[in-house]
Amino acid sequence: MFTDDRTLERYRGVVGDRWSGIRHWSGRELATAAVRRGKPTGVLVNPSAVPGSGTERTVSLPPAVLRTMAGS
C-alpha cells in the first residue's frame, strides 16, 4: 500500500513494474479486503523498492491489526 501517488510512482520506476488496476481505498476497505482473503495476510505501507534499504520508512500491518481495522 502506498500513502500517495508520488511514492507509488517512485517505487514503480525502480522496480520497473507497470501493473494495471490501481485502486484508491480507505484503510478500512484495504483491511477488509485483506481479512476476506481467507488466509493470514499482512500489508506493507510504503515498501522500499530496494531490498535491504528504506525499511525505516516501511510500516508492517500484521493480520491481527488488519482484523481490528476491518472491525472483525
CSV table of C-alpha atoms in Angstrom, one decimal:
chain,number,residue,atom,x,y,z
A,1,MET,CA,0.0,0.0,0.0
A,2,PHE,CA,1.3,3.5,-0.8
A,3,THR,CA,0.1,6.6,1.0
A,4,ASP,CA,0.4,8.8,-2.1
A,5,ASP,CA,0.8,8.6,-5.8
A,6,ARG,CA,4.3,10.0,-5.8
A,7,THR,CA,5.6,7.3,-3.6
A,8,LEU,CA,3.9,4.6,-5.7
A,9,GLU,CA,5.4,6.1,-8.9
A,10,ARG,CA,8.9,6.2,-7.4
A,11,TYR,CA,8.5,2.5,-6.4
A,12,ARG,CA,7.2,1.5,-9.8
A,13,GLY,CA,10.1,3.4,-11.5
A,14,VAL,CA,12.7,1.5,-9.5
A,15,VAL,CA,11.2,-2.0,-9.9
A,16,GLY,CA,10.1,-1.4,-13.5
A,17,ASP,CA,6.6,-2.7,-12.8
A,18,ARG,CA,3.7,-1.1,-14.6
A,19,TRP,CA,0.8,-3.2,-13.4
A,20,SER,CA,-2.8,-2.0,-14.0
A,21,GLY,CA,-5.7,-2.0,-11.7
A,22,ILE,CA,-4.6,0.6,-9.2
A,23,ARG,CA,-7.3,1.3,-6.7
A,24,HIS,CA,-7.7,4.1,-4.1
A,25,TRP,CA,-9.1,2.6,-0.9
A,26,SER,CA,-9.6,3.8,2.6
A,27,GLY,CA,-7.6,2.0,5.3
A,28,ARG,CA,-10.7,0.1,6.4
A,29,GLU,CA,-11.5,-1.0,2.8
A,30,LEU,CA,-8.0,-2.4,2.4
A,31,ALA,CA,-8.0,-4.1,5.8
A,32,THR,CA,-11.4,-5.7,5.0
A,33,ALA,CA,-10.2,-7.0,1.6
A,34,ALA,CA,-7.1,-8.4,3.2
A,35,VAL,CA,-9.1,-10.1,6.0
A,36,ARG,CA,-11.5,-11.6,3.5
A,37,ARG,CA,-8.7,-13.4,1.6
A,38,GLY,CA,-9.2,-16.4,3.9
A,39,LYS,CA,-5.6,-16.8,4.8
A,40,PRO,CA,-3.4,-14.6,7.1
A,41,THR,CA,-2.3,-11.6,5.1
A,42,GLY,CA,-0.3,-8.6,6.1
A,43,VAL,CA,0.2,-5.3,4.4
A,44,LEU,CA,3.3,-3.2,3.9
A,45,VAL,CA,2.8,0.5,3.8
A,46,ASN,CA,5.3,2.4,1.5
A,47,PRO,CA,7.6,-0.5,1.0
A,48,SER,CA,11.1,0.2,-0.3
A,49,ALA,CA,11.9,-0.9,-3.9
A,50,VAL,CA,15.5,-1.6,-2.9
A,51,PRO,CA,15.9,-4.8,-0.9
A,52,GLY,CA,17.6,-4.2,2.4
A,53,SER,CA,17.1,-0.4,2.4
A,54,GLY,CA,14.3,2.0,3.3
A,55,THR,CA,12.8,-0.2,6.0
A,56,GLU,CA,12.8,2.7,8.4
A,57,ARG,CA,10.0,4.2,6.3
A,58,THR,CA,8.1,1.0,5.8
A,59,VAL,CA,5.2,0.1,8.2
A,60,SER,CA,4.0,-3.5,8.5
A,61,LEU,CA,0.4,-4.1,9.3
A,62,PRO,CA,0.1,-7.8,10.5
A,63,PRO,CA,-3.1,-9.8,10.2
A,64,ALA,CA,-4.2,-9.0,13.8
A,65,VAL,CA,-4.0,-5.3,13.2
A,66,LEU,CA,-5.9,-5.6,9.9
A,67,ARG,CA,-8.7,-7.5,11.6
A,68,THR,CA,-9.0,-4.7,14.1
A,69,MET,CA,-9.0,-2.1,11.4
A,70,ALA,CA,-11.7,-4.0,9.5
A,71,GLY,CA,-13.9,-4.3,12.6
A,72,SER,CA,-13.7,-8.1,12.6
